[in-house]
Amino acid sequence: MTIMVTMLACVHRVEKDRFGRDSYPGGMNQVESRPLRYFVAVAEELNFTRAAERLGIASPALSRAVSALEADLGVRLFERSTRRVALTEVGVELLVEARTALGALDAATERARRSARVRGGKLVLAVKADVEGGLLEEVLSRYDAEQPSVPLEVVFTGWREQPALVRSGEADVTIVVEPFDTEGLDSEPLLSEPQLLALPADHPLAGRHGIHLTDLEAEHHPAAPGSHVYVPRGGGLPPFGDLTQMLRQIELGRMLALLPASVAERNTRSQLEWRPVVDAPPATFAVAWPERSSSLSVAAFVRIALAVAADRTRITNDRSRTAHP
């Protein structure tokens, strides 16, 4: 589309100094992306003063920069009046494209930096604390033994944040529960385990056995399509940033959640009950990394994670056969 082609030309435009040479004050990434970053700030704030404060520049300079961008593109991006600022139809379209372009630019830059650090540096694993299938300790132990030249750093994340960190280059690899956003990632399943329903100790379902999803959905609905989190009908999803906060919201009766059995084993709480749900799908853990990655350290981590998971599955199956001859 014409606007996208012109926009990309703006992204790659550089400033000239007074001698006519290409000038990159502040670094190439900031200068090349500056017009779009200014536009996005105004589009998100819909207020030039707030956007200028956010960007750390003067409001008149921001206004001139946005006007210059509109002139370059040959379109109006904002409807301005003394009382309000609003995006035009073209501005709404450009905001989507600009966020994509800036995200790709930032991710490419960070991946390059991460790649340089991994060579002789360190490998960064993004993982949600307690949500790794009980694999983390053994994986770390084997990795440290086999790859001592590239230390492994563990970064604990918020809920469902891991794939984005790998895509952005802030992490090199992750262990995550399926389903997750696989865009730009390669992945391999590690192991599956039952899910248990976390609910308040005084909830009507807490004393029942043989719970089905229909029982759960009688008075609750998924927070989003396919979500493992359920909220009371007519209610919204309460805020939480990590597993501890999530479990506290469950204890308060604000929500219920289907979580992997390994999470239940590590989180016994007096005000919380864990109950099996007969027809709940299993939780599958996977290891994920950037597609087309050429990192030997990432390849070693994936191989070790798969081996540890295979050993864990074999032990679990042996125990099951022994318990039920």
mmCIF file of C-alpha atoms in Angstrom:
data_model
loop_
_atom_site.group_PDB
_atom_site.id
_atom_site.type_symbol
_atom_site.label_atom_id
_atom_site.label_comp_id
_atom_site.label_asym_id
_atom_site.label_seq_id
_atom_site.Cartn_x
_atom_site.Cartn_y
_atom_site.Cartn_z
ATOM 1 C CA MET A 1 0.000 0.000 0.000
ATOM 2 C CA THR A 2 1.218 3.530 -0.819
ATOM 3 C CA ILE A 3 1.193 4.813 2.747
ATOM 4 C CA MET A 4 3.290 1.881 3.961
ATOM 5 C CA VAL A 5 5.915 2.367 1.241
ATOM 6 C CA THR A 6 6.180 6.082 2.019
ATOM 7 C CA MET A 7 6.286 5.354 5.744
ATOM 8 C CA LEU A 8 9.220 2.993 5.348
ATOM 9 C CA ALA A 9 11.030 5.652 3.366
ATOM 10 C CA CYS A 10 10.566 7.996 6.326
ATOM 11 C CA VAL A 11 11.931 5.374 8.705
ATOM 12 C CA HIS A 12 15.129 5.111 6.695
ATOM 13 C CA ARG A 13 15.573 8.849 6.172
ATOM 14 C CA VAL A 14 18.606 10.362 7.903
ATOM 15 C CA GLU A 15 19.373 13.927 8.807
ATOM 16 C CA LYS A 16 22.113 15.934 7.127
ATOM 17 C CA ASP A 17 24.586 18.047 8.991
ATOM 18 C CA ARG A 18 25.589 21.523 7.783
ATOM 19 C CA PHE A 19 28.263 19.992 5.515
ATOM 20 C CA GLY A 20 25.713 17.723 3.791
ATOM 21 C CA ARG A 21 26.954 14.526 5.438
ATOM 22 C CA ASP A 22 24.640 11.895 6.910
ATOM 23 C CA SER A 23 24.247 12.573 10.608
ATOM 24 C CA TYR A 24 23.037 10.141 13.284
ATOM 25 C CA PRO A 25 22.936 12.041 16.598
ATOM 26 C CA GLY A 26 21.858 9.800 19.421
ATOM 27 C CA GLY A 27 22.406 6.601 17.453
ATOM 28 C CA MET A 28 21.081 5.318 14.122
ATOM 29 C CA ASN A 29 18.023 3.582 15.604
ATOM 30 C CA GLN A 30 16.719 6.727 17.296
ATOM 31 C CA VAL A 31 17.195 9.036 14.281
ATOM 32 C CA GLU A 32 15.773 6.682 11.669
ATOM 33 C CA SER A 33 12.713 5.873 13.723
ATOM 34 C CA ARG A 34 12.191 9.332 15.233
ATOM 35 C CA PRO A 35 9.320 10.568 13.003
ATOM 36 C CA LEU A 36 7.313 7.429 13.653
ATOM 37 C CA ARG A 37 8.082 7.440 17.379
ATOM 38 C CA TYR A 38 6.832 11.012 17.582
ATOM 39 C CA PHE A 39 3.682 10.089 15.655
ATOM 40 C CA VAL A 40 2.973 7.047 17.853
ATOM 41 C CA ALA A 41 3.406 9.077 21.045
ATOM 42 C CA VAL A 42 0.893 11.687 19.890
ATOM 43 C CA ALA A 43 -1.483 9.006 18.574
ATOM 44 C CA GLU A 44 -1.454 7.202 21.914
ATOM 45 C CA GLU A 45 -1.730 10.308 24.077
ATOM 46 C CA LEU A 46 -4.000 12.324 21.734
ATOM 47 C CA ASN A 47 -2.422 15.337 23.381
ATOM 48 C CA PHE A 48 0.702 17.120 22.111
ATOM 49 C CA THR A 49 1.713 18.421 25.551
ATOM 50 C CA ARG A 50 1.570 14.974 27.206
ATOM 51 C CA ALA A 51 3.285 13.359 24.224
ATOM 52 C CA ALA A 52 6.077 15.947 24.356
ATOM 53 C CA GLU A 53 6.594 15.313 28.075
ATOM 54 C CA ARG A 54 6.704 11.571 27.404
ATOM 55 C CA LEU A 55 9.312 12.075 24.678
ATOM 56 C CA GLY A 56 11.293 14.669 26.608
ATOM 57 C CA ILE A 57 11.076 17.360 23.931
ATOM 58 C CA ALA A 58 9.361 20.727 23.590
ATOM 59 C CA SER A 59 5.742 20.710 22.449
ATOM 60 C CA PRO A 60 6.312 23.131 19.516
ATOM 61 C CA ALA A 61 9.151 20.945 18.218
ATOM 62 C CA LEU A 62 6.903 17.894 18.379
ATOM 63 C CA SER A 63 4.129 19.710 16.531
ATOM 64 C CA ARG A 64 6.548 20.730 13.781
ATOM 65 C CA ALA A 65 7.896 17.182 13.483
ATOM 66 C CA VAL A 66 4.412 15.703 13.116
ATOM 67 C CA SER A 67 3.505 18.348 10.526
ATOM 68 C CA ALA A 68 6.675 17.485 8.611
ATOM 69 C CA LEU A 69 5.723 13.800 8.678
ATOM 70 C CA GLU A 70 2.270 14.626 7.337
ATOM 71 C CA ALA A 71 3.893 16.667 4.568
ATOM 72 C CA ASP A 72 6.249 13.812 3.694
ATOM 73 C CA LEU A 73 3.366 11.356 3.511
ATOM 74 C CA GLY A 74 1.022 13.772 1.792
ATOM 75 C CA VAL A 75 -1.833 12.977 4.191
ATOM 76 C CA ARG A 76 -3.414 14.351 7.365
ATOM 77 C CA LEU A 77 -2.807 12.097 10.339
ATOM 78 C CA PHE A 78 -4.607 14.149 12.991
ATOM 79 C CA GLU A 79 -7.657 16.356 13.215
ATOM 80 C CA ARG A 80 -6.602 19.240 15.468
ATOM 81 C CA SER A 81 -8.662 21.817 17.265
ATOM 82 C CA THR A 82 -8.116 23.991 20.338
ATOM 83 C CA ARG A 83 -9.974 21.405 22.425
ATOM 84 C CA ARG A 84 -9.027 18.001 21.057
ATOM 85 C CA VAL A 85 -6.710 15.935 18.910
ATOM 86 C CA ALA A 86 -8.092 12.928 17.016
ATOM 87 C CA LEU A 87 -6.642 10.462 14.552
ATOM 88 C CA THR A 88 -7.886 10.550 10.991
ATOM 89 C CA GLU A 89 -8.799 7.304 9.256
ATOM 90 C CA VAL A 90 -5.368 7.276 7.626
ATOM 91 C CA GLY A 91 -3.788 8.015 11.008
ATOM 92 C CA VAL A 92 -5.472 4.970 12.540
ATOM 93 C CA GLU A 93 -4.102 2.828 9.714
ATOM 94 C CA LEU A 94 -0.614 4.289 10.059
ATOM 95 C CA LEU A 95 -0.596 3.724 13.835
ATOM 96 C CA VAL A 96 -0.967 -0.035 13.289
ATOM 97 C CA GLU A 97 1.791 -0.065 10.667
ATOM 98 C CA ALA A 98 4.067 2.217 12.693
ATOM 99 C CA ARG A 99 3.862 0.055 15.801
ATOM 100 C CA THR A 100 4.725 -2.987 13.668
ATOM 101 C CA ALA A 101 7.652 -1.235 11.991
ATOM 102 C CA LEU A 102 9.057 0.164 15.225
ATOM 103 C CA GLY A 103 8.628 -3.162 16.990
ATOM 104 C CA ALA A 104 10.492 -4.951 14.208
ATOM 105 C CA LEU A 105 13.266 -2.351 14.247
ATOM 106 C CA ASP A 106 13.707 -2.526 18.031
ATOM 107 C CA ALA A 107 13.566 -6.319 18.035
ATOM 108 C CA ALA A 108 16.170 -6.602 15.271
ATOM 109 C CA THR A 109 18.483 -4.232 17.125
ATOM 110 C CA GLU A 110 18.105 -6.092 20.416
ATOM 111 C CA ARG A 111 18.566 -9.496 18.753
ATOM 112 C CA ALA A 112 21.819 -8.298 17.214
ATOM 113 C CA ARG A 113 23.023 -7.098 20.608
ATOM 114 C CA ARG A 114 21.911 -10.340 22.263
ATOM 115 C CA SER A 115 23.663 -12.381 19.586
ATOM 116 C CA ALA A 116 26.888 -10.512 20.223
ATOM 117 C CA ARG A 117 26.558 -11.076 23.970
ATOM 118 C CA VAL A 118 25.795 -14.787 23.632
ATOM 119 C CA ARG A 119 29.005 -15.381 21.723
ATOM 120 C CA GLY A 120 31.312 -15.788 24.678
ATOM 121 C CA GLY A 121 28.723 -14.146 26.919
ATOM 122 C CA LYS A 122 25.616 -15.693 28.448
ATOM 123 C CA LEU A 123 22.367 -17.392 27.534
ATOM 124 C CA VAL A 124 19.154 -15.845 28.928
ATOM 125 C CA LEU A 125 16.228 -18.121 29.796
ATOM 126 C CA ALA A 126 12.815 -16.509 30.347
ATOM 127 C CA VAL A 127 10.499 -18.546 32.552
ATOM 128 C CA LYS A 128 7.452 -17.998 34.741
ATOM 129 C CA ALA A 129 8.375 -18.888 38.314
ATOM 130 C CA ASP A 130 6.869 -22.262 39.308
ATOM 131 C CA VAL A 131 5.352 -22.733 35.838
ATOM 132 C CA GLU A 132 7.974 -24.879 34.112
ATOM 133 C CA GLY A 133 6.745 -28.402 34.747
ATOM 134 C CA GLY A 134 9.255 -28.997 37.530
ATOM 135 C CA LEU A 135 12.010 -29.199 34.891
ATOM 136 C CA LEU A 136 14.007 -26.101 35.730
ATOM 137 C CA GLU A 137 16.412 -27.406 38.382
ATOM 138 C CA GLU A 138 17.494 -30.464 36.374
ATOM 139 C CA VAL A 139 17.778 -28.509 33.124
ATOM 140 C CA LEU A 140 19.967 -25.890 34.803
ATOM 141 C CA SER A 141 22.145 -28.549 36.400
ATOM 142 C CA ARG A 142 22.773 -30.386 33.131
ATOM 143 C CA TYR A 143 23.299 -27.193 31.155
ATOM 144 C CA ASP A 144 25.862 -25.871 33.640
ATOM 145 C CA ALA A 145 27.710 -29.204 33.465
ATOM 146 C CA GLU A 146 27.724 -29.397 29.660
ATOM 147 C CA GLN A 147 28.053 -25.699 28.706
ATOM 148 C CA PRO A 148 30.277 -24.034 31.336
ATOM 149 C CA SER A 149 31.700 -21.523 28.827
ATOM 150 C CA VAL A 150 28.315 -19.814 28.276
ATOM 151 C CA PRO A 151 26.602 -19.178 31.645
ATOM 152 C CA LEU A 152 22.833 -19.433 31.817
ATOM 153 C CA GLU A 153 20.918 -16.525 33.328
ATOM 154 C CA VAL A 154 17.316 -17.126 34.441
ATOM 155 C CA VAL A 155 14.850 -14.233 34.127
ATOM 156 C CA PHE A 156 11.528 -14.724 35.906
ATOM 157 C CA THR A 157 8.658 -13.124 34.037
ATOM 158 C CA GLY A 158 5.051 -12.118 34.466
ATOM 159 C CA TRP A 159 2.203 -14.256 33.185
ATOM 160 C CA ARG A 160 2.545 -15.134 29.455
ATOM 161 C CA GLU A 161 5.374 -12.633 28.927
ATOM 162 C CA GLN A 162 8.026 -15.128 27.827
ATOM 163 C CA PRO A 163 7.340 -15.346 24.059
ATOM 164 C CA ALA A 164 7.452 -11.559 23.668
ATOM 165 C CA LEU A 165 10.806 -11.409 25.485
ATOM 166 C CA VAL A 166 12.272 -14.014 23.131
ATOM 167 C CA ARG A 167 10.890 -12.243 20.065
ATOM 168 C CA SER A 168 12.322 -8.905 21.225
ATOM 169 C CA GLY A 169 15.764 -10.410 21.864
ATOM 170 C CA GLU A 170 15.678 -9.757 25.607
ATOM 171 C CA ALA A 171 15.801 -13.528 26.159
ATOM 172 C CA ASP A 172 17.270 -16.337 24.052
ATOM 173 C CA VAL A 173 15.003 -19.233 24.979
ATOM 174 C CA THR A 174 11.972 -19.998 27.149
ATOM 175 C CA ILE A 175 9.983 -22.796 28.748
ATOM 176 C CA VAL A 176 6.291 -21.947 28.408
ATOM 177 C CA VAL A 177 2.857 -23.545 28.640
ATOM 178 C CA GLU A 178 0.926 -24.110 25.415
ATOM 179 C CA PRO A 179 -0.919 -22.500 23.769
ATOM 180 C CA PHE A 180 1.181 -19.373 23.327
ATOM 181 C CA ASP A 181 1.916 -16.858 20.585
ATOM 182 C CA THR A 182 4.371 -18.702 18.302
ATOM 183 C CA GLU A 183 4.926 -15.859 15.846
ATOM 184 C CA GLY A 184 8.628 -15.647 15.037
ATOM 185 C CA LEU A 185 9.446 -18.648 17.226
ATOM 186 C CA ASP A 186 10.307 -22.315 16.796
ATOM 187 C CA SER A 187 9.259 -24.701 19.536
ATOM 188 C CA GLU A 188 9.199 -28.313 20.678
ATOM 189 C CA PRO A 189 6.802 -29.882 23.215
ATOM 190 C CA LEU A 190 8.492 -31.147 26.368
ATOM 191 C CA LEU A 191 5.891 -32.924 28.505
ATOM 192 C CA SER A 192 2.213 -32.888 29.433
ATOM 193 C CA GLU A 193 0.560 -33.143 32.811
ATOM 194 C CA PRO A 194 -3.002 -32.907 34.184
ATOM 195 C CA GLN A 195 -4.534 -29.571 35.020
ATOM 196 C CA LEU A 196 -6.190 -28.964 38.385
ATOM 197 C CA LEU A 197 -8.816 -26.404 39.255
ATOM 198 C CA ALA A 198 -7.691 -23.791 41.778
ATOM 199 C CA LEU A 199 -10.643 -22.408 43.725
ATOM 200 C CA PRO A 200 -11.401 -20.879 47.147
ATOM 201 C CA ALA A 201 -11.666 -23.370 50.009
ATOM 202 C CA ASP A 202 -15.258 -22.275 50.670
ATOM 203 C CA HIS A 203 -16.405 -22.506 47.039
ATOM 204 C CA PRO A 204 -19.378 -24.853 46.379
ATOM 205 C CA LEU A 205 -17.242 -26.964 44.014
ATOM 206 C CA ALA A 206 -14.412 -27.350 46.556
ATOM 207 C CA GLY A 207 -16.024 -30.365 48.219
ATOM 208 C CA ARG A 208 -17.060 -32.105 45.018
ATOM 209 C CA HIS A 209 -15.387 -34.966 43.181
ATOM 210 C CA GLY A 210 -15.721 -35.638 39.479
ATOM 211 C CA ILE A 211 -16.014 -31.994 38.466
ATOM 212 C CA HIS A 212 -16.672 -31.369 34.757
ATOM 213 C CA LEU A 213 -16.126 -28.220 32.715
ATOM 214 C CA THR A 214 -19.894 -27.757 32.507
ATOM 215 C CA ASP A 215 -19.994 -27.541 36.319
ATOM 216 C CA LEU A 216 -17.311 -24.888 36.215
ATOM 217 C CA GLU A 217 -19.033 -22.953 33.442
ATOM 218 C CA ALA A 218 -22.444 -22.934 35.138
ATOM 219 C CA GLU A 219 -21.594 -19.718 36.977
ATOM 220 C CA HIS A 220 -18.302 -18.738 35.364
ATOM 221 C CA HIS A 221 -17.010 -18.048 31.876
ATOM 222 C CA PRO A 222 -13.483 -18.000 30.389
ATOM 223 C CA ALA A 223 -11.776 -14.641 30.724
ATOM 224 C CA ALA A 224 -10.981 -14.906 26.982
ATOM 225 C CA PRO A 225 -11.566 -17.537 24.287
ATOM 226 C CA GLY A 226 -9.507 -20.603 25.165
ATOM 227 C CA SER A 227 -8.382 -19.117 28.486
ATOM 228 C CA HIS A 228 -7.652 -21.319 31.489
ATOM 229 C CA VAL A 229 -8.851 -18.505 33.764
ATOM 230 C CA TYR A 230 -12.552 -18.259 34.658
ATOM 231 C CA VAL A 231 -14.380 -15.272 36.109
ATOM 232 C CA PRO A 232 -17.903 -15.037 37.607
ATOM 233 C CA ARG A 233 -20.575 -14.325 35.021
ATOM 234 C CA GLY A 234 -21.039 -10.611 34.690
ATOM 235 C CA GLY A 235 -17.621 -9.948 36.226
ATOM 236 C CA GLY A 236 -14.295 -8.953 34.741
ATOM 237 C CA LEU A 237 -10.781 -10.307 35.090
ATOM 238 C CA PRO A 238 -9.110 -8.916 38.227
ATOM 239 C CA PRO A 239 -5.567 -7.558 37.880
ATOM 240 C CA PHE A 240 -2.612 -9.795 38.699
ATOM 241 C CA GLY A 241 1.018 -9.743 37.679
ATOM 242 C CA ASP A 242 2.375 -13.072 38.839
ATOM 243 C CA LEU A 243 1.325 -16.458 40.178
ATOM 244 C CA THR A 244 1.236 -15.323 43.810
ATOM 245 C CA GLN A 245 -1.134 -12.489 42.948
ATOM 246 C CA MET A 246 -3.256 -14.820 40.823
ATOM 247 C CA LEU A 247 -3.656 -17.331 43.656
ATOM 248 C CA ARG A 248 -4.582 -14.541 46.053
ATOM 249 C CA GLN A 249 -7.304 -13.335 43.677
ATOM 250 C CA ILE A 250 -8.596 -16.926 43.545
ATOM 251 C CA GLU A 251 -8.658 -17.139 47.348
ATOM 252 C CA LEU A 252 -10.726 -13.943 47.388
ATOM 253 C CA GLY A 253 -13.248 -15.510 45.008
ATOM 254 C CA ARG A 254 -12.513 -13.111 42.145
ATOM 255 C CA MET A 255 -11.611 -15.882 39.691
ATOM 256 C CA LEU A 256 -10.865 -19.596 39.223
ATOM 257 C CA ALA A 257 -8.075 -21.147 37.162
ATOM 258 C CA LEU A 258 -7.004 -24.436 35.626
ATOM 259 C CA LEU A 259 -3.285 -24.823 36.309
ATOM 260 C CA PRO A 260 -0.708 -27.581 35.780
ATOM 261 C CA ALA A 261 -0.485 -30.213 38.512
ATOM 262 C CA SER A 262 3.148 -29.272 39.176
ATOM 263 C CA VAL A 263 1.986 -25.757 40.077
ATOM 264 C CA ALA A 264 -0.511 -27.210 42.552
ATOM 265 C CA GLU A 265 2.179 -29.376 44.156
ATOM 266 C CA ARG A 266 4.286 -26.299 44.918
ATOM 267 C CA ASN A 267 1.461 -24.038 46.085
ATOM 268 C CA THR A 268 -0.433 -25.589 48.968
ATOM 269 C CA ARG A 269 -2.389 -22.850 50.742
ATOM 270 C CA SER A 270 -4.944 -23.062 53.551
ATOM 271 C CA GLN A 271 -7.522 -20.897 51.751
ATOM 272 C CA LEU A 272 -7.112 -22.654 48.425
ATOM 273 C CA GLU A 273 -8.336 -26.000 47.108
ATOM 274 C CA TRP A 274 -7.082 -27.933 44.087
ATOM 275 C CA ARG A 275 -9.572 -30.247 42.375
ATOM 276 C CA PRO A 276 -9.270 -32.453 39.263
ATOM 277 C CA VAL A 277 -11.606 -31.677 36.380
ATOM 278 C CA VAL A 278 -12.571 -34.829 34.502
ATOM 279 C CA ASP A 279 -12.622 -33.368 30.988
ATOM 280 C CA ALA A 280 -10.026 -30.617 31.323
ATOM 281 C CA PRO A 281 -7.285 -30.834 28.675
ATOM 282 C CA PRO A 282 -3.743 -31.522 29.892
ATOM 283 C CA ALA A 283 -1.164 -28.764 30.237
ATOM 284 C CA THR A 284 1.677 -29.088 27.745
ATOM 285 C CA PHE A 285 5.031 -27.418 28.371
ATOM 286 C CA ALA A 286 7.235 -26.444 25.442
ATOM 287 C CA VAL A 287 10.666 -25.001 24.850
ATOM 288 C CA ALA A 288 10.720 -22.082 22.385
ATOM 289 C CA TRP A 289 13.449 -20.031 20.737
ATOM 290 C CA PRO A 290 13.788 -17.547 17.830
ATOM 291 C CA GLU A 291 13.142 -19.121 14.448
ATOM 292 C CA ARG A 292 16.252 -19.472 12.302
ATOM 293 C CA SER A 293 18.437 -19.139 15.385
ATOM 294 C CA SER A 294 22.018 -20.231 14.739
ATOM 295 C CA SER A 295 23.141 -20.116 18.375
ATOM 296 C CA LEU A 296 24.939 -23.279 19.491
ATOM 297 C CA SER A 297 24.100 -22.432 23.093
ATOM 298 C CA VAL A 298 20.385 -22.271 22.294
ATOM 299 C CA ALA A 299 20.642 -25.598 20.449
ATOM 300 C CA ALA A 300 22.377 -27.143 23.468
ATOM 301 C CA PHE A 301 19.701 -25.851 25.839
ATOM 302 C CA VAL A 302 16.899 -27.239 23.659
ATOM 303 C CA ARG A 303 18.595 -30.632 23.448
ATOM 304 C CA ILE A 304 19.098 -30.763 27.235
ATOM 305 C CA ALA A 305 15.518 -29.651 27.962
ATOM 306 C CA LEU A 306 14.129 -32.363 25.672
ATOM 307 C CA ALA A 307 16.325 -35.008 27.326
ATOM 308 C CA VAL A 308 15.297 -33.962 30.857
ATOM 309 C CA ALA A 309 11.620 -33.962 29.856
ATOM 310 C CA ALA A 310 11.950 -37.427 28.278
ATOM 311 C CA ASP A 311 13.512 -38.762 31.480
ATOM 312 C CA ARG A 312 10.735 -37.191 33.566
ATOM 313 C CA THR A 313 8.021 -38.688 31.347
ATOM 314 C CA ARG A 314 9.630 -42.131 31.481
ATOM 315 C CA ILE A 315 9.826 -42.045 35.293
ATOM 316 C CA THR A 316 6.190 -40.922 35.529
ATOM 317 C CA ASN A 317 5.050 -43.710 33.205
ATOM 318 C CA ASP A 318 7.047 -46.313 35.163
ATOM 319 C CA ARG A 319 5.432 -45.164 38.407
ATOM 320 C CA SER A 320 1.989 -45.312 36.828
ATOM 321 C CA ARG A 321 2.528 -48.872 35.636
ATOM 322 C CA THR A 322 3.780 -49.887 39.073
ATOM 323 C CA ALA A 323 0.772 -48.322 40.795
ATOM 324 C CA HIS A 324 -1.686 -49.935 38.351
ATOM 325 C CA PRO A 325 -0.282 -53.339 37.319
#
